[in-house]
PDB file of C-alpha atoms in Angstrom:
ATOM      1  CA  MET A   1       0.000   0.000   0.000  1.00  0.00           C
ATOM      2  CA  SER A   2       1.412   3.407  -0.947  1.00  0.00           C
ATOM      3  CA  PRO A   3       2.256   5.978   1.746  1.00  0.00           C
ATOM      4  CA  MET A   4      -0.313   8.416   0.318  1.00  0.00           C
ATOM      5  CA  VAL A   5      -3.122   5.875   0.749  1.00  0.00           C
ATOM      6  CA  LYS A   6      -2.041   5.294   4.357  1.00  0.00           C
ATOM      7  CA  ILE A   7      -2.078   9.055   5.017  1.00  0.00           C
ATOM      8  CA  LEU A   8      -5.561   9.370   3.505  1.00  0.00           C
ATOM      9  CA  ILE A   9      -6.855   6.430   5.561  1.00  0.00           C
ATOM     10  CA  GLY A  10      -5.488   8.099   8.709  1.00  0.00           C
ATOM     11  CA  LEU A  11      -7.086  11.421   7.789  1.00  0.00           C
ATOM     12  CA  ILE A  12     -10.446   9.776   7.104  1.00  0.00           C
ATOM     13  CA  ALA A  13     -10.218   7.946  10.447  1.00  0.00           C
ATOM     14  CA  ALA A  14      -9.486  11.231  12.266  1.00  0.00           C
ATOM     15  CA  LEU A  15     -12.455  12.925  10.561  1.00  0.00           C
ATOM     16  CA  LEU A  16     -14.729   9.979  11.350  1.00  0.00           C
ATOM     17  CA  ILE A  17     -13.752  10.102  15.022  1.00  0.00           C
ATOM     18  CA  GLY A  18     -14.454  13.849  15.089  1.00  0.00           C
ATOM     19  CA  TRP A  19     -17.875  13.398  13.503  1.00  0.00           C
ATOM     20  CA  ILE A  20     -18.818  10.550  15.893  1.00  0.00           C
ATOM     21  CA  TRP A  21     -17.755  12.654  18.892  1.00  0.00           C
ATOM     22  CA  HIS A  22     -19.753  15.659  17.693  1.00  0.00           C
ATOM     23  CA  GLY A  23     -22.878  14.009  16.356  1.00  0.00           C
ATOM     24  CA  PRO A  24     -23.840  10.497  17.505  1.00  0.00           C
ATOM     25  CA  LEU A  25     -22.186  10.821  20.920  1.00  0.00           C
ATOM     26  CA  GLY A  26     -23.875  14.227  21.362  1.00  0.00           C
ATOM     27  CA  HIS A  27     -20.949  16.294  22.601  1.00  0.00           C
ATOM     28  CA  GLY A  28     -21.678  19.102  20.119  1.00  0.00           C
ATOM     29  CA  ALA A  29     -25.260  19.487  21.346  1.00  0.00           C
ATOM     30  CA  ALA A  30     -24.092  19.217  24.953  1.00  0.00           C
ATOM     31  CA  LEU A  31     -21.643  22.082  24.392  1.00  0.00           C
ATOM     32  CA  ILE A  32     -24.377  24.268  22.886  1.00  0.00           C
ATOM     33  CA  ASP A  33     -26.747  23.362  25.744  1.00  0.00           C
ATOM     34  CA  ARG A  34     -24.116  24.303  28.335  1.00  0.00           C
ATOM     35  CA  MET A  35     -23.341  27.641  26.680  1.00  0.00           C
ATOM     36  CA  GLU A  36     -27.050  28.417  26.287  1.00  0.00           C
ATOM     37  CA  GLY A  37     -27.627  27.729  29.994  1.00  0.00           C
ATOM     38  CA  GLN A  38     -24.741  30.015  30.935  1.00  0.00           C
ATOM     39  CA  ALA A  39     -26.096  32.701  28.596  1.00  0.00           C
ATOM     40  CA  ARG A  40     -29.539  32.479  30.187  1.00  0.00           C
ATOM     41  CA  THR A  41     -27.969  32.850  33.628  1.00  0.00           C
ATOM     42  CA  ALA A  42     -25.984  35.893  32.446  1.00  0.00           C
ATOM     43  CA  VAL A  43     -29.096  37.492  30.934  1.00  0.00           C
ATOM     44  CA  ALA A  44     -31.087  36.846  34.111  1.00  0.00           C
ATOM     45  CA  ALA A  45     -28.343  38.586  36.128  1.00  0.00           C
ATOM     46  CA  THR A  46     -28.961  41.814  34.190  1.00  0.00           C
ATOM     47  CA  GLU A  47     -32.496  41.926  35.662  1.00  0.00           C
ATOM     48  CA  VAL A  48     -34.025  43.156  32.389  1.00  0.00           C
ATOM     49  CA  PRO A  49     -37.368  41.332  32.084  1.00  0.00           C
ATOM     50  CA  GLY A  50     -38.491  39.510  28.951  1.00  0.00           C
ATOM     51  CA  ILE A  51     -35.087  38.863  27.360  1.00  0.00           C
ATOM     52  CA  GLU A  52     -34.608  35.410  25.848  1.00  0.00           C
ATOM     53  CA  VAL A  53     -31.433  33.862  24.492  1.00  0.00           C
ATOM     54  CA  HIS A  54     -31.021  30.943  22.093  1.00  0.00           C
ATOM     55  CA  LEU A  55     -28.013  29.427  20.367  1.00  0.00           C
ATOM     56  CA  ALA A  56     -28.240  28.257  16.754  1.00  0.00           C
ATOM     57  CA  ARG A  57     -29.315  24.607  16.519  1.00  0.00           C
ATOM     58  CA  HIS A  58     -29.701  23.727  12.822  1.00  0.00           C
ATOM     59  CA  PRO A  59     -26.789  23.480  12.238  1.00  0.00           C
ATOM     60  CA  LEU A  60     -25.170  23.867  15.647  1.00  0.00           C
ATOM     61  CA  LYS A  61     -23.318  27.189  15.795  1.00  0.00           C
ATOM     62  CA  ARG A  62     -21.800  29.260  18.563  1.00  0.00           C
ATOM     63  CA  ILE A  63     -24.027  32.255  17.739  1.00  0.00           C
ATOM     64  CA  ALA A  64     -26.247  33.583  20.539  1.00  0.00           C
ATOM     65  CA  THR A  65     -29.476  35.269  19.450  1.00  0.00           C
ATOM     66  CA  LEU A  66     -31.092  37.608  21.970  1.00  0.00           C
ATOM     67  CA  ASP A  67     -34.716  38.648  21.752  1.00  0.00           C
ATOM     68  CA  GLY A  68     -36.881  40.905  23.857  1.00  0.00           C
ATOM     69  CA  PRO A  69     -37.810  44.476  24.774  1.00  0.00           C
ATOM     70  CA  ALA A  70     -34.451  46.132  25.379  1.00  0.00           C
ATOM     71  CA  ASN A  71     -33.370  49.579  24.229  1.00  0.00           C
ATOM     72  CA  ASP A  72     -29.946  50.335  22.738  1.00  0.00           C
ATOM     73  CA  LEU A  73     -28.480  51.308  26.114  1.00  0.00           C
ATOM     74  CA  GLN A  74     -29.600  48.034  27.686  1.00  0.00           C
ATOM     75  CA  ARG A  75     -28.396  46.047  24.684  1.00  0.00           C
ATOM     76  CA  GLU A  76     -24.892  47.444  24.281  1.00  0.00           C
ATOM     77  CA  GLY A  77     -24.252  49.463  27.449  1.00  0.00           C
ATOM     78  CA  LEU A  78     -22.606  52.838  27.619  1.00  0.00           C
ATOM     79  CA  GLY A  79     -18.969  53.624  28.309  1.00  0.00           C
ATOM     80  CA  SER A  80     -17.730  51.491  31.190  1.00  0.00           C
ATOM     81  CA  GLN A  81     -21.138  49.922  31.819  1.00  0.00           C
ATOM     82  CA  LYS A  82     -21.835  46.596  30.186  1.00  0.00           C
ATOM     83  CA  GLY A  83     -24.915  45.842  28.161  1.00  0.00           C
ATOM     84  CA  ILE A  84     -26.770  42.545  27.921  1.00  0.00           C
ATOM     85  CA  SER A  85     -24.793  41.615  24.798  1.00  0.00           C
ATOM     86  CA  ASP A  86     -21.514  42.088  26.675  1.00  0.00           C
ATOM     87  CA  TYR A  87     -22.557  39.681  29.416  1.00  0.00           C
ATOM     88  CA  VAL A  88     -23.360  37.023  26.829  1.00  0.00           C
ATOM     89  CA  ARG A  89     -20.153  37.714  24.830  1.00  0.00           C
ATOM     90  CA  ALA A  90     -18.124  37.097  28.000  1.00  0.00           C
ATOM     91  CA  ILE A  91     -19.180  33.423  28.101  1.00  0.00           C
ATOM     92  CA  ASP A  92     -16.414  31.068  26.992  1.00  0.00           C
ATOM     93  CA  GLY A  93     -17.216  29.525  23.638  1.00  0.00           C
ATOM     94  CA  ILE A  94     -19.747  32.055  22.330  1.00  0.00           C
ATOM     95  CA  ALA A  95     -18.464  33.275  18.970  1.00  0.00           C
ATOM     96  CA  LYS A  96     -20.998  36.007  18.165  1.00  0.00           C
ATOM     97  CA  VAL A  97     -23.973  37.737  19.749  1.00  0.00           C
ATOM     98  CA  ARG A  98     -26.834  39.228  17.767  1.00  0.00           C
ATOM     99  CA  TRP A  99     -30.330  40.492  18.436  1.00  0.00           C
ATOM    100  CA  ALA A 100     -33.310  38.917  16.656  1.00  0.00           C
ATOM    101  CA  ASP A 101     -34.132  42.175  14.859  1.00  0.00           C
ATOM    102  CA  GLU A 102     -30.610  42.507  13.417  1.00  0.00           C
ATOM    103  CA  LYS A 103     -29.291  40.876  10.273  1.00  0.00           C
ATOM    104  CA  PRO A 104     -28.287  37.226  10.719  1.00  0.00           C
ATOM    105  CA  ALA A 105     -24.711  36.632  11.842  1.00  0.00           C
ATOM    106  CA  THR A 106     -22.543  34.210   9.917  1.00  0.00           C
ATOM    107  CA  ALA A 107     -20.267  31.709  11.555  1.00  0.00           C
ATOM    108  CA  MET A 108     -18.855  28.320  10.764  1.00  0.00           C
ATOM    109  CA  PRO A 109     -20.988  25.405  11.995  1.00  0.00           C
ATOM    110  CA  LEU A 110     -19.661  23.680  15.100  1.00  0.00           C
ATOM    111  CA  LEU A 111     -19.122  20.410  13.219  1.00  0.00           C
ATOM    112  CA  ALA A 112     -16.990  22.160  10.589  1.00  0.00           C
ATOM    113  CA  GLU A 113     -14.936  23.856  13.322  1.00  0.00           C
ATOM    114  CA  GLY A 114     -14.331  20.518  15.005  1.00  0.00           C
ATOM    115  CA  LEU A 115     -13.406  18.717  11.800  1.00  0.00           C
ATOM    116  CA  LEU A 116     -11.062  21.536  10.793  1.00  0.00           C
ATOM    117  CA  LEU A 117      -9.293  21.231  14.160  1.00  0.00           C
ATOM    118  CA  HIS A 118      -9.007  17.460  13.648  1.00  0.00           C
ATOM    119  CA  VAL A 119      -7.422  17.983  10.219  1.00  0.00           C
ATOM    120  CA  ILE A 120      -4.959  20.537  11.628  1.00  0.00           C
ATOM    121  CA  ALA A 121      -4.034  18.240  14.533  1.00  0.00           C
ATOM    122  CA  TYR A 122      -3.635  15.254  12.196  1.00  0.00           C
ATOM    123  CA  LEU A 123      -1.405  17.180   9.789  1.00  0.00           C
ATOM    124  CA  LEU A 124       0.630  18.615  12.665  1.00  0.00           C
ATOM    125  CA  GLY A 125       1.157  15.120  14.060  1.00  0.00           C
ATOM    126  CA  LEU A 126       2.047  13.820  10.617  1.00  0.00           C
ATOM    127  CA  GLY A 127       4.579  16.627  10.147  1.00  0.00           C
ATOM    128  CA  LEU A 128       6.163  16.044  13.551  1.00  0.00           C
ATOM    129  CA  ALA A 129       6.358  12.314  12.877  1.00  0.00           C
ATOM    130  CA  ALA A 130       8.072  13.004   9.538  1.00  0.00           C
ATOM    131  CA  ILE A 131      10.594  15.289  11.239  1.00  0.00           C
ATOM    132  CA  PHE A 132      11.482  12.900  14.060  1.00  0.00           C
ATOM    133  CA  TRP A 133      11.065   9.479  12.459  1.00  0.00           C
ATOM    134  CA  GLY A 134      10.866  10.080   8.717  1.00  0.00           C
ATOM    135  CA  ARG A 135      14.500   9.980   7.633  1.00  0.00           C
ATOM    136  CA  LYS A 136      16.913   7.167   8.207  1.00  0.00           C
ATOM    137  CA  LYS A 137      19.978   8.165  10.161  1.00  0.00           C
ATOM    138  CA  LYS A 138      23.389   7.291   8.795  1.00  0.00           C
ATOM    139  CA  GLU A 139      25.546   4.979  10.826  1.00  0.00           C
ATOM    140  CA  GLY A 140      28.300   6.627  12.811  1.00  0.00           C
ATOM    141  CA  PHE A 141      26.767  10.074  12.941  1.00  0.00           C
ATOM    142  CA  LEU A 142      24.692  11.668  15.676  1.00  0.00           C
TER     143      LEU A 142
END
């Protein structure tokens, strides 16, 4: 079997593992659920009634969408005071925050982010392996 076929089989295996982790095992949805819960807690702490927060589900994305009766000052804050959007932006993992009456935000789906990281990690490992174990050392030299 040629080395290129072996590399492709390894890459496909890495992508398959990433997809299984994200989809069938449910870790992608669990991440979105956790971030959405934290966002709801952060919004509740602002004590502005009627504000709802949802993260994109189809496909899963790290975009928080806020909806409710808030004016511009409550939404974005003023000067050193934080707005509702700032509290949600501060949550680890949230990529973007938008309000329902604004234009839709674009972001890469969570699955694509995960698979891209798997490809990068695989290629990095492949490169390091080639550096350390790829060339035969000559006898008598260090």
